[in-house]
mmCIF file of C-alpha atoms in Angstrom:
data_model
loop_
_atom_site.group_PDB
_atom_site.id
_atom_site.type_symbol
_atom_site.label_atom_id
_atom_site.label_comp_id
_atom_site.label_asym_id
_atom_site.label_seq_id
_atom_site.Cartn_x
_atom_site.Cartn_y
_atom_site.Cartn_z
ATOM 1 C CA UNK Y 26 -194.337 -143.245 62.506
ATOM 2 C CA UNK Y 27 -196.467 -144.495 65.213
ATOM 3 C CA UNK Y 28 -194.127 -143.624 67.714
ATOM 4 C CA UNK Y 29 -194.223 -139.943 66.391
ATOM 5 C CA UNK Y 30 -198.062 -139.641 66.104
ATOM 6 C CA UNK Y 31 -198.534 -140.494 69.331
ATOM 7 C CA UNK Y 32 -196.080 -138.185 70.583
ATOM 8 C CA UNK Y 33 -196.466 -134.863 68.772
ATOM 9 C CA UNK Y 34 -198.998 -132.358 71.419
ATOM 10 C CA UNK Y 35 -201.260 -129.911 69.718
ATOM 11 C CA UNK Y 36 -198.633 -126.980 69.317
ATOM 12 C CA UNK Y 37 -196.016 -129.049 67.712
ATOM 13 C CA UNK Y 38 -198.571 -130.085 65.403
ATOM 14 C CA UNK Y 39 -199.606 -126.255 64.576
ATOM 15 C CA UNK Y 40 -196.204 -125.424 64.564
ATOM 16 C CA UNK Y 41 -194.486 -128.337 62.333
ATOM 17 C CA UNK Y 42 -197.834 -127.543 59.913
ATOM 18 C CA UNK Y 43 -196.942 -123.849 59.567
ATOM 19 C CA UNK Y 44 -193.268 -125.035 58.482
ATOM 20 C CA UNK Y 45 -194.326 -127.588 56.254
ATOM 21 C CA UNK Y 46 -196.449 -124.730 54.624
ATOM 22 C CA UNK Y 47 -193.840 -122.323 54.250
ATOM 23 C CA UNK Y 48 -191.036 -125.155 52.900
ATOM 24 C CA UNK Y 49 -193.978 -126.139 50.186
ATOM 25 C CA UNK Y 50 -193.904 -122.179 49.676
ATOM 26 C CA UNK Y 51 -190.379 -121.624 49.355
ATOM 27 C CA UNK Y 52 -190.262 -125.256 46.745
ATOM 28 C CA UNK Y 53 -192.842 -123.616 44.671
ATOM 29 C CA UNK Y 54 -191.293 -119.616 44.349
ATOM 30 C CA UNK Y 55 -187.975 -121.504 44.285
ATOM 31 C CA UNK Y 56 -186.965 -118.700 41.675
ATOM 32 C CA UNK Y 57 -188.888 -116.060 42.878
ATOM 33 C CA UNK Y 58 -187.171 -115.985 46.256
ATOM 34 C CA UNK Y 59 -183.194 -115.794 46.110
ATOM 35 C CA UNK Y 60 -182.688 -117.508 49.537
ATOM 36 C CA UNK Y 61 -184.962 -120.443 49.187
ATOM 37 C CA UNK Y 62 -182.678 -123.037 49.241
ATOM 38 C CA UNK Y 63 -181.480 -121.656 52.844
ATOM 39 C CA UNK Y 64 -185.568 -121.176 53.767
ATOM 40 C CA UNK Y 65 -185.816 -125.004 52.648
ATOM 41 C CA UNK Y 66 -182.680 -126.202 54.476
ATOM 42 C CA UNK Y 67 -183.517 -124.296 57.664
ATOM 43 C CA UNK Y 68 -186.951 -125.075 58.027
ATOM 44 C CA UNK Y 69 -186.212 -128.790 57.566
ATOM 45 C CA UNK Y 70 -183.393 -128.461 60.336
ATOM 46 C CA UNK Y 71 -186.190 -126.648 62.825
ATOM 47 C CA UNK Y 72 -188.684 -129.515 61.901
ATOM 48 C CA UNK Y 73 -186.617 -132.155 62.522
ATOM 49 C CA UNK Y 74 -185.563 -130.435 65.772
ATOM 50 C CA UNK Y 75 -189.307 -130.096 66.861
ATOM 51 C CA UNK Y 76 -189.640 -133.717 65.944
ATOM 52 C CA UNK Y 77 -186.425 -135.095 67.908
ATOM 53 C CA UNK Y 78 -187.794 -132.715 71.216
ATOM 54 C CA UNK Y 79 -191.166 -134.698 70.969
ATOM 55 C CA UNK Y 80 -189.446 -137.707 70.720
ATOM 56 C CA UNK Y 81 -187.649 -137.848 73.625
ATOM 57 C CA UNK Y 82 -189.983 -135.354 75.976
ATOM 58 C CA UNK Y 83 -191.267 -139.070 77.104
ATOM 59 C CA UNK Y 84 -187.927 -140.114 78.299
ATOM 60 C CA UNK Y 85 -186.715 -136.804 80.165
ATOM 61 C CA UNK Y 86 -190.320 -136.398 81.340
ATOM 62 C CA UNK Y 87 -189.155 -136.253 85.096
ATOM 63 C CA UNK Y 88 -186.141 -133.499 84.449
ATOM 64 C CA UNK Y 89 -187.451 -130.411 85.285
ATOM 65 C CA UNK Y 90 -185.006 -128.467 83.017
ATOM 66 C CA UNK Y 91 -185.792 -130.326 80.184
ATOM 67 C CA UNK Y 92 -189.429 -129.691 80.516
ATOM 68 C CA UNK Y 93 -188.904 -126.165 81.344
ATOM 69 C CA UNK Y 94 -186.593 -125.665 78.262
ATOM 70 C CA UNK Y 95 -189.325 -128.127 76.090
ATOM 71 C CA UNK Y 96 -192.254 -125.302 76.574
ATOM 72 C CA UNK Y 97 -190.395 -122.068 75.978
ATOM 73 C CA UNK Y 98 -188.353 -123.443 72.902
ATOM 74 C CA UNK Y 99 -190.619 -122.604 70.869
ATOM 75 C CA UNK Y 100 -190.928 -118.823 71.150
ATOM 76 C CA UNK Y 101 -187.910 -118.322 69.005
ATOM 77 C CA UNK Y 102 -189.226 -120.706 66.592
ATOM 78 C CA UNK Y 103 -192.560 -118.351 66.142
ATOM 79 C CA UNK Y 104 -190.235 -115.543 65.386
ATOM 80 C CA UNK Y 105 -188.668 -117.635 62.754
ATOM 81 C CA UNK Y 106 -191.977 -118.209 61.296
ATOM 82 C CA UNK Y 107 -193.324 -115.012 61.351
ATOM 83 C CA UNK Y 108 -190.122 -113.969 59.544
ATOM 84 C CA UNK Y 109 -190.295 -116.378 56.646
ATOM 85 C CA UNK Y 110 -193.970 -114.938 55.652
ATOM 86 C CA UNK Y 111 -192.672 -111.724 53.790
ATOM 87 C CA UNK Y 112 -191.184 -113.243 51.430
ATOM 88 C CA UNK Y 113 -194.320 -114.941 50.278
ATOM 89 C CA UNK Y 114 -196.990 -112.319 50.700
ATOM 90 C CA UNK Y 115 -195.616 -109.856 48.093
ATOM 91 C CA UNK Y 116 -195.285 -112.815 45.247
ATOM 92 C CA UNK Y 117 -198.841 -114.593 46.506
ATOM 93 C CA UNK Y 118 -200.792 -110.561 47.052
ATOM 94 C CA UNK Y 119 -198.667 -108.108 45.869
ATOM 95 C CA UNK Y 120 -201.014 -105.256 46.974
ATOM 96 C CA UNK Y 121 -201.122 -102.789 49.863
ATOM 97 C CA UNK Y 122 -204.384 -102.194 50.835
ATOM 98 C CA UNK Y 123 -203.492 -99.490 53.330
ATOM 99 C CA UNK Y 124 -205.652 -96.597 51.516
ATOM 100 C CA UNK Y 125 -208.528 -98.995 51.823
ATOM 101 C CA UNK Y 126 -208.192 -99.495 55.734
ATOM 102 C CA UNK Y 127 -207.723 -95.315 55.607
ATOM 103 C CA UNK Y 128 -210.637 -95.165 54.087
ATOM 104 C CA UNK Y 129 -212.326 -97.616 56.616
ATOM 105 C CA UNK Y 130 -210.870 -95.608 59.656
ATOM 106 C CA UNK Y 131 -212.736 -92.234 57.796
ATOM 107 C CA UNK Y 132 -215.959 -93.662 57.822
ATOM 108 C CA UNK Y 133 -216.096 -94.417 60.844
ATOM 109 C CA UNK Y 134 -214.465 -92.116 63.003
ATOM 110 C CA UNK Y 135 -214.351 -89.398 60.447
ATOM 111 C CA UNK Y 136 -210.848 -88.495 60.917
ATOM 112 C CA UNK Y 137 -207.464 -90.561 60.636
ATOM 113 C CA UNK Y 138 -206.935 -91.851 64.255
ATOM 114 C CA UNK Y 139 -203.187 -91.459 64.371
ATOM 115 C CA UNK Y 140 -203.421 -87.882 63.447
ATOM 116 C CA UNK Y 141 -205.974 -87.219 65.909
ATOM 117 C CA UNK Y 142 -204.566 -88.767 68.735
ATOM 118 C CA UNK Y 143 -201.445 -86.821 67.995
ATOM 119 C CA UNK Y 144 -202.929 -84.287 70.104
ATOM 120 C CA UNK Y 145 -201.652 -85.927 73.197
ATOM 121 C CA UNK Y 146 -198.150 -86.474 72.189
ATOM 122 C CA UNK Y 147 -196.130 -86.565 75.086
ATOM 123 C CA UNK Y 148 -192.842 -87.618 75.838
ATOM 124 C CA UNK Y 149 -193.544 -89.770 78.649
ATOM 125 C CA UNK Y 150 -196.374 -91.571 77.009
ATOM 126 C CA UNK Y 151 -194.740 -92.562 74.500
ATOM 127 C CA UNK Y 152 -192.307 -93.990 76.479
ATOM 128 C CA UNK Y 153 -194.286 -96.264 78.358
ATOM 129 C CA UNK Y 154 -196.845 -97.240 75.411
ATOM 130 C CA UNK Y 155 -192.944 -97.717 73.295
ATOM 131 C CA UNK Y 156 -192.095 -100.092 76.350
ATOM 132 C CA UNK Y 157 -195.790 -101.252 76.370
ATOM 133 C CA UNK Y 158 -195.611 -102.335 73.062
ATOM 134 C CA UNK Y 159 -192.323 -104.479 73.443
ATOM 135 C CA UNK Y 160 -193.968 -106.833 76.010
ATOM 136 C CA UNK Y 161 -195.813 -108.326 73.208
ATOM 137 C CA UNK Y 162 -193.871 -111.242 72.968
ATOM 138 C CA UNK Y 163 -192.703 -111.632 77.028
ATOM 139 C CA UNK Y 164 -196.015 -111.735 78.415
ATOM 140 C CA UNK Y 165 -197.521 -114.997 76.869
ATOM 141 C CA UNK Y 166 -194.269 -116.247 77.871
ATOM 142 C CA UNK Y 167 -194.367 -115.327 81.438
ATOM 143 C CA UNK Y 168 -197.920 -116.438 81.848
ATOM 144 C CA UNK Y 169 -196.331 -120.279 80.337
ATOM 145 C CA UNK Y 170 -193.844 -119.935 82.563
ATOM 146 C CA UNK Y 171 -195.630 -119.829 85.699
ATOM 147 C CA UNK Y 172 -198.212 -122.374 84.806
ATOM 148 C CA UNK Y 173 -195.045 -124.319 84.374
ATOM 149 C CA UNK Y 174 -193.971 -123.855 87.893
ATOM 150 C CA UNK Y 175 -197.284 -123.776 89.327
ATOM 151 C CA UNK Y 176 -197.333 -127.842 87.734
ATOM 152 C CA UNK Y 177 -201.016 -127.094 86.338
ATOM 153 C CA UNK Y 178 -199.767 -129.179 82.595
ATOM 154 C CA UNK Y 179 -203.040 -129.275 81.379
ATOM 155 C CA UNK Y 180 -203.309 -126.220 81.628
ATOM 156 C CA UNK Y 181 -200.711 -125.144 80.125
ATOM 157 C CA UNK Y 182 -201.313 -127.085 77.368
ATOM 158 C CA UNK Y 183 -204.657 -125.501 76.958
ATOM 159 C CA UNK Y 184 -202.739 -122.086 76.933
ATOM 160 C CA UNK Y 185 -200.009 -123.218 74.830
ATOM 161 C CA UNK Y 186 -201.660 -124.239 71.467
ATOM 162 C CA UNK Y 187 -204.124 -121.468 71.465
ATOM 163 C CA UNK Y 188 -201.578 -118.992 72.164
ATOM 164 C CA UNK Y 189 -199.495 -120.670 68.840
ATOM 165 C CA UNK Y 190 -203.126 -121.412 66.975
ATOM 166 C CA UNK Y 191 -203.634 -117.624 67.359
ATOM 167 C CA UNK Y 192 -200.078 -116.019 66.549
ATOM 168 C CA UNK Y 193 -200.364 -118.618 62.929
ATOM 169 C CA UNK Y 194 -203.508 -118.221 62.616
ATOM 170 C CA UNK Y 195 -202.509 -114.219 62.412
ATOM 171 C CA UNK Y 196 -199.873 -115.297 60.182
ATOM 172 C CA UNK Y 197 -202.042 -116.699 57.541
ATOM 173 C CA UNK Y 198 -204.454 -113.676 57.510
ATOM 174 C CA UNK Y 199 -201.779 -110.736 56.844
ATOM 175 C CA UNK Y 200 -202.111 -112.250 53.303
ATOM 176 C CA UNK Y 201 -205.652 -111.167 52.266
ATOM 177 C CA UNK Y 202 -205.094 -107.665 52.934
ATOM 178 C CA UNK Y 203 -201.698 -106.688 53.404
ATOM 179 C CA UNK Y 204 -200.531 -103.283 54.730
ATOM 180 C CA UNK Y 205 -197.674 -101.659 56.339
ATOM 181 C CA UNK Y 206 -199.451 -98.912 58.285
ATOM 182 C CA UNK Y 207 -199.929 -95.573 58.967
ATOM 183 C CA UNK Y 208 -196.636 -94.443 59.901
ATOM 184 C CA UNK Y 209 -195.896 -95.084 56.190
ATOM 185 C CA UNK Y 210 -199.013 -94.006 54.261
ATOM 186 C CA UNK Y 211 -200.531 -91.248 56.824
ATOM 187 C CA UNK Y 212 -197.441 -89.805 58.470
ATOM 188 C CA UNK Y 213 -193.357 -89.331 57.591
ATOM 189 C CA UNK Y 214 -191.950 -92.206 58.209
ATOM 190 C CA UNK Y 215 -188.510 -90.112 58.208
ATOM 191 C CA UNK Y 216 -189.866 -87.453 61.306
ATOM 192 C CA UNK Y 217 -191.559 -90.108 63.438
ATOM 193 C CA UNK Y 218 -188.807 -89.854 66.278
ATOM 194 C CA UNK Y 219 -188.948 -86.248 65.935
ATOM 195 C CA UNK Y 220 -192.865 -86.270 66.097
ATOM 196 C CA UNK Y 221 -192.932 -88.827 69.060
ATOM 197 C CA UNK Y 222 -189.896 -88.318 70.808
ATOM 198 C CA UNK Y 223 -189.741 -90.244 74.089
ATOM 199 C CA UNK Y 224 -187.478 -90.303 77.167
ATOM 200 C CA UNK Y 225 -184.787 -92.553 76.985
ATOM 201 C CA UNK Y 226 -185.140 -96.353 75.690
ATOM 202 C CA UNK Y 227 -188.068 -95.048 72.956
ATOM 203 C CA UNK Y 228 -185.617 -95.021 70.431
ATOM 204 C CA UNK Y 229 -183.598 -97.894 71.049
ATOM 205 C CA UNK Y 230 -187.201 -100.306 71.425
ATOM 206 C CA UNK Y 231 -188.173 -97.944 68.051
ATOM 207 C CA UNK Y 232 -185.327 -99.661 66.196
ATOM 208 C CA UNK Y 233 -186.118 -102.940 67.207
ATOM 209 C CA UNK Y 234 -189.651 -103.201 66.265
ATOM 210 C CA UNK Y 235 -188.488 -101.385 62.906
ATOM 211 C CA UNK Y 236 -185.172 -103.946 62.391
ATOM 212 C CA UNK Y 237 -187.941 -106.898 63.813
ATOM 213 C CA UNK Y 238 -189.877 -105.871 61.152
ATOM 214 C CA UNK Y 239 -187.880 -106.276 58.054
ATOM 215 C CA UNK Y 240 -186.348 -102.571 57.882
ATOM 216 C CA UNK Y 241 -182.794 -102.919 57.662
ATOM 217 C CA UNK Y 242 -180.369 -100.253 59.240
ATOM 218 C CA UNK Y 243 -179.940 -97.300 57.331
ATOM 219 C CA UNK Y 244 -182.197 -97.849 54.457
ATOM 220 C CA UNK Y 245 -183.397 -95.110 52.604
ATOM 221 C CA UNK Y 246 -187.005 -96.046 51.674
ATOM 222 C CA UNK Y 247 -187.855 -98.603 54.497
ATOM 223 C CA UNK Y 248 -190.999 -98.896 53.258
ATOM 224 C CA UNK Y 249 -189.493 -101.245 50.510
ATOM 225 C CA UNK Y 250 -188.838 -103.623 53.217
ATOM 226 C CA UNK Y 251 -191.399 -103.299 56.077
ATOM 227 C CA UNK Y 252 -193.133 -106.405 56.717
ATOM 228 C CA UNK Y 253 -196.718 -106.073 55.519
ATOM 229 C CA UNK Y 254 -198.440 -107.373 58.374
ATOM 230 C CA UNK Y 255 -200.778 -104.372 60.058
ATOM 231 C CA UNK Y 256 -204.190 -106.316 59.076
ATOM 232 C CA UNK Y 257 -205.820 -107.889 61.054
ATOM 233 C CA UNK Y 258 -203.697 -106.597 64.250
ATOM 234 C CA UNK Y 259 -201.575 -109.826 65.376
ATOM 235 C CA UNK Y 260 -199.761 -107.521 68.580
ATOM 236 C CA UNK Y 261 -204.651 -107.259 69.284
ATOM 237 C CA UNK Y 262 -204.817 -110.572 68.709
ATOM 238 C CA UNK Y 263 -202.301 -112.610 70.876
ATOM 239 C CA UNK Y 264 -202.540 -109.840 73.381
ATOM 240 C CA UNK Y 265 -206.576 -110.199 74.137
ATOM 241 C CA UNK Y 266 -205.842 -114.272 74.055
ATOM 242 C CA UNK Y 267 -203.097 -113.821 76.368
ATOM 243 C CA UNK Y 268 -205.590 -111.677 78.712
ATOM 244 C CA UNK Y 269 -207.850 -114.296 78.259
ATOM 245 C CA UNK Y 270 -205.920 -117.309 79.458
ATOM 246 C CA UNK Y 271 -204.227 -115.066 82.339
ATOM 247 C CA UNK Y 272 -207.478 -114.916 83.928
ATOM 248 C CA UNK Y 273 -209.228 -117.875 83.153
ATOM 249 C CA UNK Y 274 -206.373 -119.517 84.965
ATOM 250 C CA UNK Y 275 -205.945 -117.204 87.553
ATOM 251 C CA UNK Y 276 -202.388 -115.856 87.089
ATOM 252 C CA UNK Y 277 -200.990 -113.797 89.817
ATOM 253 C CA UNK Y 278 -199.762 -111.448 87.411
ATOM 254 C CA UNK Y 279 -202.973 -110.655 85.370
ATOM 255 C CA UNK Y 280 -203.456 -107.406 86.891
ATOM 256 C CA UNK Y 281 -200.175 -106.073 85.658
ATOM 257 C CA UNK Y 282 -200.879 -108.216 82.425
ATOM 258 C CA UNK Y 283 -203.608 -106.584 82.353
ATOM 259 C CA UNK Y 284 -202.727 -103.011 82.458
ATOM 260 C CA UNK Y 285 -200.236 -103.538 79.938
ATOM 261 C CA UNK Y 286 -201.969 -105.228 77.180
ATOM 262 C CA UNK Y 287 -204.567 -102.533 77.188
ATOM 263 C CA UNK Y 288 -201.489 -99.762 77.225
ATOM 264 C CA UNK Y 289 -200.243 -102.349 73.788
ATOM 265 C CA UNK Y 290 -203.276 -102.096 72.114
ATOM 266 C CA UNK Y 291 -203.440 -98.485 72.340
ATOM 267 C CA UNK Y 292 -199.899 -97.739 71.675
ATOM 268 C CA UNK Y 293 -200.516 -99.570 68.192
ATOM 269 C CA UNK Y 294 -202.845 -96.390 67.257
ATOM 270 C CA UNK Y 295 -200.531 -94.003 69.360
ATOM 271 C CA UNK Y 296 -197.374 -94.976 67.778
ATOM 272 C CA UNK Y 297 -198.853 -95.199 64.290
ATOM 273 C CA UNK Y 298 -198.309 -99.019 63.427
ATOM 274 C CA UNK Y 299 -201.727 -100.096 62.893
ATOM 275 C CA UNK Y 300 -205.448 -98.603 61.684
ATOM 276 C CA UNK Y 301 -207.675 -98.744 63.861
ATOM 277 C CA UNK Y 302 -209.664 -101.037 61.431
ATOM 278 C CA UNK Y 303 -206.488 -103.146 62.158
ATOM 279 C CA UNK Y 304 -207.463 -103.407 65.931
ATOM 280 C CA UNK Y 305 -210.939 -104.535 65.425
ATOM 281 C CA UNK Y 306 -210.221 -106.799 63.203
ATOM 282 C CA UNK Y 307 -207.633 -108.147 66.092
ATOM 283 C CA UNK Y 308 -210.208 -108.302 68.272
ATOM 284 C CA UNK Y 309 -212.523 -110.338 66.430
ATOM 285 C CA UNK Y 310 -209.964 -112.522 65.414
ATOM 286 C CA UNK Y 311 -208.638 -113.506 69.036
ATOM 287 C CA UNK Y 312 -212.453 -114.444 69.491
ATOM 288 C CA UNK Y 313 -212.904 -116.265 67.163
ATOM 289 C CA UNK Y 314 -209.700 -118.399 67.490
ATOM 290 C CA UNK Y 315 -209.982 -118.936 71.154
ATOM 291 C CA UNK Y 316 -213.522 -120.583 69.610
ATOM 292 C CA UNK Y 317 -212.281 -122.362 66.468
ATOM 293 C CA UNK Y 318 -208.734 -123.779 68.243
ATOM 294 C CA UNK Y 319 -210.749 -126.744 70.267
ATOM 295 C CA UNK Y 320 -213.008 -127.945 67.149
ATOM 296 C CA UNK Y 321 -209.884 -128.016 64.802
ATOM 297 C CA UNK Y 322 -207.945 -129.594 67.867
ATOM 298 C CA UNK Y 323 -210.592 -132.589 68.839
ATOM 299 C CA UNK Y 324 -210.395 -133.609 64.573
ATOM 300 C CA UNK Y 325 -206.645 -133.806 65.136
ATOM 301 C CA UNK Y 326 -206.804 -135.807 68.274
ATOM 302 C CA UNK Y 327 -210.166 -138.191 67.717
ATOM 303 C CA UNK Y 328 -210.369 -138.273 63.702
ATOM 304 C CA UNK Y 329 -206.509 -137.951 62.582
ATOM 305 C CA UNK Y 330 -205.428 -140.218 65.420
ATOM 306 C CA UNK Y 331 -202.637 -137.612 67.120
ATOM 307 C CA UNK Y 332 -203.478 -138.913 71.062
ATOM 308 C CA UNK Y 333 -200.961 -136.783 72.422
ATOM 309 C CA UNK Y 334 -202.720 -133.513 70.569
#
C-alpha cells in the first residue's frame, strides 16, 4: 500500500476518485441501472489499470514511449467517465431545469440568444464554429503533448491535474441543475441541419457530438437520451483552463489555441448547445478551479501523505 501511495501523481488520484465514486454509484442504483454490473466490472478493470501504470511508471521512467503513452492514456479514460454520469443524474435529479436557464438568458439579455444570433446564420460559419467546437477535446491534449516533448515535467504536471480537476470537477456540477439545451427546448431539434446547414464535414462532426452525447442513431425523440450536461458549460470550462495553461507556459501554439477556443465558446450559443447562462457559469467555474485545484492538491500531498501528488 505504501508502495502505491507514494506512487499515485495528483491526476491519478482525481481520476481513480471519480471511478471509485461512480462504482459506489452504480453498487447503490444496482437495480435502477440495467448495466451496472458491466459499469462495476469495467470501472474496476480501468482502476486497476490506472493503478498497474503508476506502478511501474518508476521502472520505465527512462523509455520515452512509455512516458509519452503514460500522459495521454488518460484522455480516453475521461471520456469513459463523462459517459458513466447519465446514468446517475436522472435517478439522483431527475429534473431539467432548462426553462429556468431560459428564463435566466431573458432577463438578462431580453431575448433567447440562440434565436437572436440566428440572424447570422451562414453556411460557412457554421462550419468552422462546427469544426471549432470538435477541438474541445484535442487541444488540452496537444498543449500535454508538447510540454511532453519540450521535457518541462513539472509543468506538465501542473497542467495535467488541473486540466482533469476541471473536466470532474464539471462532471460533478451537471447534477445540480441539469439541462439538455436549447436546441431541444428553444428550437426543433428535428430542422437543426436544415436551419444551420454547413459546408461539408458540419454534418458528419453534428453526428458525433449528438452520438458523443448519448443520442443514438435514428432515434425518434433524442431528447430521451441526450446527456443532460449544458449547466455549467464544461466545453467554457476546460477550454478557458486550457487557454490559461497555454500561456502561462508559453506554448507555441497559443495563438491558434487561442483563436479557436474563443470560436468554441461562441459556437456553443451559435450552434444552440448551451444558454448563455451556461457559459458564464463556465467561466466562473474554470476560475475558480484553476484556484481551488492547488489547496485540495497540497491536503492530498502534505496531510493524506500521497508524495508523488
Amino acid at each position: 500500500m505504501k508502495r502505491l501511495i507514494d506512487s499515485l501523481t495528483m491526476s491519478d488520484i482525481y481520476t481513480l476518485s471519480m471511478l471509485l465514486l461512480y462504482t459506489l454509484l452504480a453498487v447503490i442504483f444496482f437495480n435502477n441501472i440495467g448495466h451496472s454490473l458491466y459499469l462495476i466490472i469495467g470501472n474496476i478493470a480501468i482502476i486497476s489499470f490506472v493503478v498497474y501504470i503508476s506502478l511501474i511508471t518508476k521502472r520505465f521512467s527512462n523509455n520515452e514511449k512509455f512516458m509519452l503513452f503514460r500522459r495521454v492514456y488518460i484522455a480516453p479514460v475521461v471520456f469513459v467517465i463523462y459517459s458513466q454520469i447519465h446514468n446517475y443524474i436522472p435517478i439522483i435529479n431527475p429534473e431539467l431545469y432548462d426553462l429556468t436557464l431560459i428564463e435566466w438568458d431573458k432577463f438578462l439579455f431580453g431575448v433567447n440568444p440562440t434565436e437572436w444570433i440566428y440572424a447570422i446564420a451562414y453556411p460557412p460559419l457554421t462550419e468552422y464554429l462546427q469544426f471549432s467546437y470538435m477541438l474541445y477535446f484535442v487541444m488540452p491534449i496537444v498543449h500535454g503533448v508538447e510540454l511532453h516533448f519540450r521535457k518541462e515535467n513539472a509543468s506538465l504536471g501542473i497542467f495535467a491535474r488541473n486540466i482533469l480537476f476541471a473536466f470532474y470537477l464539471s462532471y460533478l456540477l451537471y447534477f445540480f441543475m441539469p439541462a439538455i439545451g436549447p436546441r431541444f427546448f428553444i428550437h426543433d431539434f428535428a430542422t437543426l441541419s436544415l436551419e444551420l446547414p454547413g459546408l461539408l464535414l458540419t454534418e458528419f462532426f453534428r453526428s458525433i457530438v449528438n452520438n458523443g452525447g448519448g443520442i443514438p442513431i435514428g432515434a425518434v425523440n433524442p431528447a430521451d437520451f441526450v446527456n443532460r450536461d449544458c449547466m455549467p458549460s464544461g466545453h467554457t470550462m476546460i477550454t478557458l483552463v486550457n487557454v490559461y495553461f497555454v500561456f502561462k507556459n508559453k506554448s507555441k501554439f497559443r495563438i491558434p489555441i487561442f483563436i479557436f477556443s474563443m470560436s468554441l465558446i461562441f459556437a456553443t450559443i451559435y450552434l444552440r448547445y448551451h444558454y448563455v447562462v451556461d457559459i458564464i457559469a463556465g467561466v466562473i467555474f474554470a476560475y475558480i478551479s484553476i484556484k481551488i485545484e492547488p489547496i485540495i492538491r497540497k491536503f492530498v500531498k502534505e496531510i493524506l501523505g500521497f508524495k508523488s501528488a
